Coordinates of C-alpha atoms in Angstrom, one line a residue:
Chain A
X16 CA -49.2 83.6 -67.9
X17 CA -49.1 82.2 -64.5
X18 CA -52.8 81.6 -64.5
X19 CA -52.6 79.9 -67.9
X20 CA -49.8 77.7 -66.6
X21 CA -52.0 76.5 -63.8
X22 CA -54.7 75.3 -66.2
X23 CA -52.5 72.9 -68.2
X24 CA -52.9 69.3 -67.1
X25 CA -50.0 68.1 -65.0
X26 CA -47.7 65.3 -66.1
X27 CA -49.2 63.1 -63.3
X28 CA -52.7 63.7 -64.6
X29 CA -51.8 62.9 -68.2
X30 CA -49.8 59.8 -67.2
X31 CA -52.8 58.7 -65.2
X32 CA -55.0 59.1 -68.3
X33 CA -52.4 57.2 -70.4
X34 CA -52.6 54.4 -67.9
X35 CA -56.3 54.3 -68.6
X36 CA -55.6 54.0 -72.3
X37 CA -56.4 57.6 -73.2
X38 CA -54.7 58.3 -76.6
X39 CA -55.3 62.0 -76.4
X40 CA -53.3 62.2 -73.2
X41 CA -50.5 60.3 -75.0
X42 CA -50.7 63.0 -77.7
X43 CA -50.5 65.8 -75.2
X44 CA -47.5 64.3 -73.5
X45 CA -45.8 63.8 -76.9
X46 CA -46.5 67.5 -77.8
X47 CA -45.0 68.5 -74.5
X48 CA -41.8 66.5 -74.5
X49 CA -41.1 65.3 -78.0
X50 CA -38.8 68.3 -78.8
X51 CA -36.7 67.5 -75.7
X52 CA -36.5 63.8 -76.5
X53 CA -35.8 64.4 -80.2
X54 CA -33.1 67.0 -79.4
X55 CA -31.3 64.5 -77.1
X56 CA -31.5 61.8 -79.7
X57 CA -30.3 64.1 -82.4
X58 CA -27.5 65.5 -80.3
X59 CA -26.2 62.0 -79.5
X60 CA -26.8 60.4 -82.9
X61 CA -26.5 63.3 -85.3
X62 CA -28.9 61.5 -87.6
X63 CA -32.5 62.6 -87.9
X64 CA -33.8 59.2 -88.9
X65 CA -32.1 57.5 -85.9
X66 CA -33.3 60.3 -83.6
X67 CA -36.9 59.7 -84.8
X68 CA -36.5 56.0 -84.0
X69 CA -35.4 56.9 -80.5
X70 CA -38.4 59.3 -80.2
X71 CA -40.8 56.6 -81.3
X72 CA -39.2 54.0 -79.0
X73 CA -39.2 56.2 -75.9
X74 CA -42.9 57.2 -76.3
X75 CA -44.0 53.7 -77.1
X76 CA -42.3 52.5 -73.9
X77 CA -44.3 55.2 -72.1
X78 CA -47.5 54.0 -73.8
X79 CA -46.8 50.3 -73.0
X80 CA -45.6 50.8 -69.4
X81 CA -46.8 54.2 -68.1
X82 CA -46.6 52.8 -64.5
X83 CA -42.8 52.7 -64.9
X84 CA -42.8 56.4 -64.4
X85 CA -43.2 57.3 -60.7
X86 CA -44.5 60.8 -60.5
X87 CA -43.6 61.0 -56.8
X88 CA -39.9 60.6 -57.6
X89 CA -39.3 63.2 -60.2
X90 CA -40.4 65.0 -63.4
X91 CA -41.5 63.1 -66.4
X92 CA -39.5 65.4 -68.7
X93 CA -36.2 64.5 -66.9
X94 CA -37.1 60.8 -66.9
X95 CA -37.9 60.8 -70.7
X96 CA -34.7 62.8 -71.3
X97 CA -32.6 60.2 -69.5
X98 CA -34.4 57.3 -71.2
X99 CA -33.9 59.0 -74.6
X100 CA -30.2 59.6 -73.9
X101 CA -29.7 56.0 -72.8
X102 CA -31.4 54.6 -75.8
X103 CA -29.5 56.9 -78.1
X104 CA -26.2 55.9 -76.6
X105 CA -27.1 52.3 -77.0
X106 CA -27.9 52.9 -80.7
X107 CA -24.7 54.9 -81.1
X108 CA -22.6 52.2 -79.7
X109 CA -24.5 49.6 -81.6
X110 CA -25.2 47.6 -78.5
X111 CA -28.3 46.0 -77.2
X112 CA -30.3 48.1 -74.9
X113 CA -28.3 47.8 -71.7
X114 CA -30.4 50.3 -69.8
X115 CA -33.8 48.9 -68.9
X116 CA -36.3 51.6 -69.0
X117 CA -37.9 50.1 -65.9
X118 CA -34.7 50.6 -63.9
X119 CA -34.2 54.3 -64.1
X120 CA -35.4 56.6 -61.4
X121 CA -34.6 60.2 -62.0
X122 CA -34.9 62.7 -59.2
X123 CA -34.9 66.3 -60.4
X124 CA -36.2 69.3 -58.6
X125 CA -37.4 71.7 -61.4
X126 CA -40.8 70.9 -62.7
X127 CA -40.6 70.7 -66.4
X128 CA -44.3 70.3 -67.2
X129 CA -44.8 73.8 -68.6
X130 CA -43.1 75.4 -71.6
X131 CA -42.0 78.2 -69.3
X132 CA -40.3 75.9 -66.8
X133 CA -38.5 74.0 -69.6
X134 CA -37.3 77.2 -71.2
X135 CA -36.1 78.6 -67.9
X136 CA -34.4 75.4 -66.9
X137 CA -32.7 75.1 -70.4
X138 CA -31.4 78.6 -70.1
X139 CA -30.1 78.0 -66.6
X140 CA -28.3 74.9 -67.7
X141 CA -26.7 76.6 -70.7
X142 CA -25.6 79.4 -68.4
X143 CA -24.0 76.9 -66.0
X144 CA -22.3 75.0 -68.8
X145 CA -21.0 78.3 -70.4
X146 CA -19.6 79.3 -67.0
X147 CA -17.9 75.9 -66.5
X148 CA -14.2 75.3 -67.1
X149 CA -14.0 74.0 -70.7
X150 CA -12.2 70.8 -69.7
X151 CA -14.9 70.1 -67.1
X152 CA -17.7 70.8 -69.6
X153 CA -16.0 68.6 -72.2
X154 CA -15.7 65.7 -69.8
X155 CA -19.3 66.0 -68.9
X156 CA -20.6 66.2 -72.5
X157 CA -18.4 63.4 -73.7
X158 CA -19.8 61.2 -71.0
X159 CA -23.5 62.3 -71.4
X160 CA -23.8 62.8 -75.2
X161 CA -21.3 60.4 -76.4
X162 CA -21.5 57.8 -73.7
X163 CA -17.8 57.5 -73.3
X164 CA -16.5 55.8 -70.2
X165 CA -14.1 57.7 -68.0
X166 CA -11.3 55.6 -69.3
X167 CA -12.1 56.5 -72.9
X168 CA -12.5 60.2 -72.0
X169 CA -9.1 60.1 -70.2
X170 CA -7.5 58.5 -73.2
X171 CA -9.2 61.0 -75.6
X172 CA -8.2 64.2 -73.8
X173 CA -5.0 62.9 -72.2
X174 CA -5.9 63.4 -68.6
X175 CA -5.6 61.1 -65.6
X176 CA -8.5 58.9 -64.8
X177 CA -9.0 60.4 -61.3
X178 CA -9.1 63.9 -62.8
X179 CA -11.9 62.9 -65.2
X180 CA -13.9 61.3 -62.4
X181 CA -13.6 64.4 -60.3
X182 CA -14.5 66.7 -63.2
X183 CA -17.6 64.7 -64.1
X184 CA -18.9 64.6 -60.5
X185 CA -18.1 68.2 -59.8
X186 CA -19.8 69.1 -63.1
X187 CA -23.1 67.3 -62.2
X188 CA -23.1 68.8 -58.8
X189 CA -22.5 72.2 -60.3
X190 CA -25.6 71.8 -62.4
X191 CA -27.6 70.8 -59.4
X192 CA -26.6 73.9 -57.4
X193 CA -27.2 76.2 -60.3
X194 CA -30.8 75.2 -60.7
X195 CA -31.8 75.5 -57.1
X196 CA -34.5 78.1 -56.7
Chain B
X17 CA -26.4 63.7 -47.4
X18 CA -24.3 60.9 -46.0
X19 CA -23.0 59.5 -49.2
X20 CA -19.9 57.4 -48.7
X21 CA -17.1 59.5 -50.1
X22 CA -15.3 56.6 -51.7
X23 CA -18.4 56.0 -54.0
X24 CA -19.1 59.6 -54.7
X25 CA -17.3 59.8 -58.0
X26 CA -18.3 56.4 -59.1
X27 CA -21.9 57.3 -58.5
X28 CA -21.6 60.2 -60.9
X29 CA -20.1 57.9 -63.5
X30 CA -22.7 55.3 -62.9
X31 CA -25.5 57.8 -63.2
X32 CA -24.2 58.5 -66.7
X33 CA -23.9 54.8 -67.4
X34 CA -20.1 55.1 -68.0
X35 CA -18.8 53.1 -65.0
X36 CA -17.4 49.7 -66.0
X37 CA -15.5 46.7 -64.7
X38 CA -14.9 45.9 -61.1
X39 CA -15.8 49.4 -60.0
X40 CA -19.2 49.0 -61.4
X41 CA -19.7 45.6 -59.8
X42 CA -18.5 46.9 -56.5
X43 CA -20.8 49.9 -56.6
X44 CA -23.8 47.9 -57.6
X45 CA -23.2 45.6 -54.7
X46 CA -23.0 48.6 -52.4
X47 CA -26.1 50.2 -53.8
X48 CA -28.2 47.2 -52.8
X49 CA -27.4 47.9 -49.2
X50 CA -27.1 51.7 -49.1
X51 CA -30.3 53.8 -49.3
X52 CA -28.3 57.0 -49.1
X53 CA -26.3 56.1 -52.2
X54 CA -29.4 55.0 -54.1
X55 CA -31.0 58.4 -53.3
X56 CA -27.8 60.2 -54.4
X57 CA -27.8 58.2 -57.6
X58 CA -31.3 59.3 -58.4
X59 CA -30.3 62.9 -57.8
X60 CA -27.2 62.6 -60.0
X61 CA -29.4 61.1 -62.7
X62 CA -31.6 64.2 -62.3
X63 CA -28.5 66.4 -62.7
X64 CA -27.5 64.5 -65.8
X65 CA -31.0 64.9 -67.2
X66 CA -30.6 68.6 -67.0
X67 CA -27.8 68.3 -69.5
X68 CA -30.4 67.1 -71.9
X69 CA -32.0 70.5 -71.7
X70 CA -28.9 72.0 -73.2
X71 CA -29.5 69.9 -76.3
X72 CA -31.5 72.4 -78.4
X73 CA -32.3 71.7 -82.0
X74 CA -35.1 71.5 -84.6
X75 CA -38.5 70.2 -83.6
X76 CA -39.2 66.6 -84.7
X77 CA -40.9 66.4 -88.0
X78 CA -44.7 66.2 -88.0
X79 CA -44.6 62.7 -89.5
X80 CA -43.0 61.5 -86.3
X81 CA -46.2 62.4 -84.4
X82 CA -48.4 60.6 -86.9
X83 CA -46.1 57.6 -86.7
X84 CA -46.4 57.4 -83.0
X85 CA -50.1 58.0 -82.8
X86 CA -50.7 55.3 -85.5
X87 CA -48.6 52.9 -83.4
X88 CA -50.5 53.8 -80.3
X89 CA -53.8 53.2 -82.0
X90 CA -52.6 49.9 -83.4
X91 CA -51.4 48.7 -80.0
X92 CA -54.2 48.7 -77.5
X93 CA -53.1 49.2 -74.0
X94 CA -52.5 46.1 -71.9
X95 CA -55.3 46.1 -69.4
X96 CA -53.1 44.7 -66.5
X97 CA -50.2 47.1 -65.9
X98 CA -47.0 45.9 -64.4
X99 CA -46.4 47.2 -60.8
X100 CA -44.7 50.5 -60.4
X101 CA -41.1 50.6 -59.3
X102 CA -39.4 53.2 -57.3
X103 CA -35.8 52.4 -57.9
X104 CA -33.8 49.5 -59.2
X105 CA -36.6 47.2 -58.5
X106 CA -36.5 43.6 -57.4
X107 CA -39.1 42.9 -60.1
X108 CA -37.0 44.2 -62.9
X109 CA -33.9 42.5 -61.5
X110 CA -35.7 39.2 -61.4
X111 CA -36.9 39.5 -64.9
X112 CA -40.4 38.9 -66.1
X113 CA -40.0 35.2 -66.4
X114 CA -39.2 35.0 -62.7
X115 CA -41.8 37.6 -61.9
X116 CA -44.4 35.5 -63.8
X117 CA -43.3 32.5 -61.7
X118 CA -43.8 34.6 -58.6
X119 CA -47.3 35.6 -59.8
X120 CA -48.1 31.9 -60.3
X121 CA -46.8 31.1 -56.8
X122 CA -48.8 34.0 -55.4
X123 CA -51.9 32.6 -57.1
X124 CA -51.1 29.2 -55.7
X125 CA -50.7 30.6 -52.2
X126 CA -53.9 32.5 -52.6
X127 CA -55.7 29.4 -53.6
X128 CA -54.0 27.5 -50.7
X129 CA -55.1 30.2 -48.3
X130 CA -58.6 30.0 -49.6
X131 CA -58.5 26.2 -49.3
X132 CA -57.3 26.5 -45.7
X133 CA -60.0 29.0 -44.9
X134 CA -62.6 26.6 -46.2
X135 CA -61.0 23.8 -44.2
X136 CA -61.0 25.9 -41.1
X137 CA -64.6 26.8 -41.6
X138 CA -65.5 23.1 -42.0
X139 CA -63.4 22.2 -38.9
X140 CA -65.1 24.8 -36.9
X141 CA -68.5 23.6 -38.0
X142 CA -67.5 20.0 -37.2
X143 CA -66.2 21.1 -33.8
X144 CA -69.5 22.9 -33.0
X145 CA -71.5 19.8 -34.0
X146 CA -69.4 17.6 -31.9
X147 CA -69.7 19.9 -28.9
X148 CA -73.5 19.8 -29.2
X149 CA -73.4 16.0 -29.5
X150 CA -71.1 15.7 -26.5
X151 CA -73.3 17.9 -24.4
X152 CA -76.3 15.7 -25.3
X153 CA -74.3 12.5 -24.5
X154 CA -73.3 14.0 -21.2
X155 CA -76.9 14.8 -20.3
X156 CA -77.8 11.1 -21.1
X157 CA -75.0 9.7 -19.1
X158 CA -75.8 12.0 -16.2
X159 CA -79.4 10.8 -16.2
X160 CA -78.4 7.2 -16.4
X161 CA -75.9 7.6 -13.5
X162 CA -78.0 9.9 -11.4
X163 CA -78.6 8.5 -7.9
X164 CA -81.8 10.4 -7.5
X165 CA -83.3 9.1 -10.8
X166 CA -86.7 7.4 -10.6
X167 CA -86.3 3.9 -12.0
X168 CA -89.4 1.9 -12.8
X169 CA -89.6 -1.7 -14.0
X170 CA -92.9 -2.4 -15.6
X171 CA -94.1 -6.0 -15.3
X172 CA -97.4 -7.8 -15.7
X173 CA -99.8 -7.5 -12.7
X174 CA -99.2 -9.8 -9.7
X175 CA -95.9 -10.9 -11.2
X176 CA -93.0 -10.9 -8.7
X177 CA -90.2 -8.4 -9.6
X178 CA -87.4 -10.3 -11.4
X179 CA -83.7 -9.4 -11.7
X180 CA -83.3 -7.8 -15.1
X181 CA -80.5 -6.4 -17.1
X182 CA -80.5 -4.6 -20.5
X183 CA -77.4 -4.1 -22.6
X184 CA -77.2 -1.7 -25.5
X185 CA -74.1 -2.3 -27.3
X186 CA -72.8 -0.7 -30.5
X187 CA -69.7 -2.8 -31.5
X188 CA -68.2 -0.5 -34.2
X189 CA -68.2 2.4 -31.7
X190 CA -67.2 0.2 -28.7
X191 CA -70.1 1.9 -27.0
X192 CA -71.9 0.0 -24.3
X193 CA -74.7 0.9 -21.9
X194 CA -75.9 -1.5 -19.3
X195 CA -79.0 -1.0 -17.0
X196 CA -80.0 -3.4 -14.3
X197 CA -82.8 -3.5 -11.8
X198 CA -84.1 -5.8 -9.0
X199 CA -80.6 -7.2 -8.6
X200 CA -80.3 -9.3 -5.4
X201 CA -78.1 -7.9 -2.7
X202 CA -74.5 -9.1 -2.8
X203 CA -72.4 -10.8 -0.1
X204 CA -69.6 -8.7 1.4
X205 CA -66.6 -7.9 -0.8
X206 CA -68.4 -9.3 -3.9
X207 CA -69.6 -7.6 -7.0
X208 CA -71.4 -8.4 -10.2
X209 CA -69.4 -8.6 -13.3
X210 CA -70.7 -8.2 -16.8
X211 CA -69.2 -10.4 -19.5
X212 CA -69.2 -10.2 -23.3
X213 CA -69.4 -13.8 -24.6
X214 CA -67.8 -13.9 -28.1
X215 CA -68.6 -16.5 -30.7
X216 CA -65.3 -18.1 -30.0
X217 CA -62.8 -17.8 -27.2
X218 CA -63.0 -16.8 -23.6
X219 CA -65.5 -14.4 -22.0
X220 CA -64.4 -10.8 -22.0
X221 CA -64.8 -8.6 -18.9
X222 CA -67.2 -5.8 -19.7
X223 CA -67.5 -4.0 -16.3
X224 CA -67.9 -4.5 -12.6
X225 CA -70.9 -3.1 -10.7
X226 CA -72.7 -3.1 -7.4
X227 CA -76.4 -2.4 -7.3
X228 CA -77.8 0.3 -5.1
X229 CA -80.2 -0.4 -2.2
X230 CA -83.1 -0.8 -4.6
X231 CA -81.2 -3.3 -6.8
X232 CA -80.5 -0.8 -9.6
X233 CA -77.2 -0.5 -11.4
X234 CA -75.8 1.3 -14.5
X235 CA -72.7 0.9 -16.6
X236 CA -71.9 3.5 -19.3
X237 CA -69.1 2.8 -21.7
X238 CA -66.9 0.6 -19.4
X239 CA -63.4 0.1 -20.7
X240 CA -63.0 -3.3 -22.2
X241 CA -61.4 -4.9 -25.2
X242 CA -63.7 -6.3 -27.8
X243 CA -62.6 -9.3 -29.8
X244 CA -64.5 -11.2 -32.4
X245 CA -68.3 -11.5 -32.9
X246 CA -70.5 -11.0 -29.9
X247 CA -72.7 -14.1 -29.0
X248 CA -74.2 -13.1 -25.7
X249 CA -73.8 -11.1 -22.5
X250 CA -73.7 -12.7 -19.0
X251 CA -73.4 -11.7 -15.4
X252 CA -71.5 -13.5 -12.7
X253 CA -70.7 -12.8 -9.0
X254 CA -67.0 -12.0 -8.6
X255 CA -64.6 -10.5 -6.1
X256 CA -65.3 -6.8 -5.9
X257 CA -62.1 -6.0 -7.8
X258 CA -63.3 -8.0 -10.7
X259 CA -61.9 -11.0 -12.5
X260 CA -60.1 -11.5 -15.8
X261 CA -62.1 -14.7 -16.4
X262 CA -65.4 -15.8 -14.7
X263 CA -64.8 -17.6 -11.4
X264 CA -68.5 -18.7 -11.1
X265 CA -71.4 -19.8 -13.2
X266 CA -73.5 -17.0 -14.8
X267 CA -76.6 -16.0 -12.8
X268 CA -78.0 -14.1 -15.8
X269 CA -77.4 -14.5 -19.5
X270 CA -78.9 -13.0 -22.7
X271 CA -78.3 -13.1 -26.4
X272 CA -78.7 -10.3 -28.8
X273 CA -82.0 -9.7 -30.7

């Protein structure tokens, strides 16, 4: 399996081909990351049509501006996931795209290029979330998947603002530590 | 990681896009100046991205792939890509209108630079030509002024040597060369003075000279102020310091050919 993993083209190589206008490379990247992007859109929007629109939008942005992804700064999968989440939140809150795709730099250590890496990382994340204090996990998910501000979260679950802030930061750092090799 | 503790929690909220109001404004201001916090923000975004991995669900429908690939085929790639950004980039903050203006300015500066280069090349060429011309002029002047030069006046056979002067004058360059030979010896503390006689007005001093032992003299570009049309040149005997106006009658006079 390890040898098979090594033969797959890297994200960097595929993005480089996309920059040259290679449609097949675009198709390969879609096959690699569309489940992740679609899942994020669906989780946020709970609407398959709207999630498809986010999927289309995110990959068309990649096609139009592949140079926006800086391979030296992080994985393409993480970048697409953040872009998808931001677009989905914008759609959910019926607001104009506030998050410019060009502005987002995502630094993430796990390489998500292979199915194996993505599956392993997904399992690790679920394990960390399952082990998290429910209140902390709730704050994290409300912020990420529903795009609520800390003020809105505090009002929704009846906790002080400072507590929500602390929980969100501690939750993110917990994910980081859990995924360290 | 030296992240300023007061911004730690705000950075996490900002990474999730959920920080608002004054806190957001203050943090964005801080981010512009703090590389550590920018780096930490990128890592927190990475952490947040991992949350997306927890979002499992059905695969996208097959039609979604067809829709995307059709759109890709219909929309040929722009041949000139926008420059890559590493973080919240100046380019994106400026907006593409401003960026376009910057590109126009860059093009202008490039053209200006090219123009300056051409001008420099021309100036250098001009300078070299002038250097060559100056060197030749200096050689001519040195020959004219040389004390050891052989000066020969050619006259008909058996004719007695006569005092002779030759002026070469180029008015629009204020350039004047005067050569004299067979000039009679001068009394003590006296000198010859060359005069430019204009069409109207007083004679203009054009140089004082004393001939050598053989009666030869040379003047090259003496300093004088030219006024009006030149009618003739004349030579008088003056005090050796020269005069502003002739104090004696001309001993030699000549008009232009």
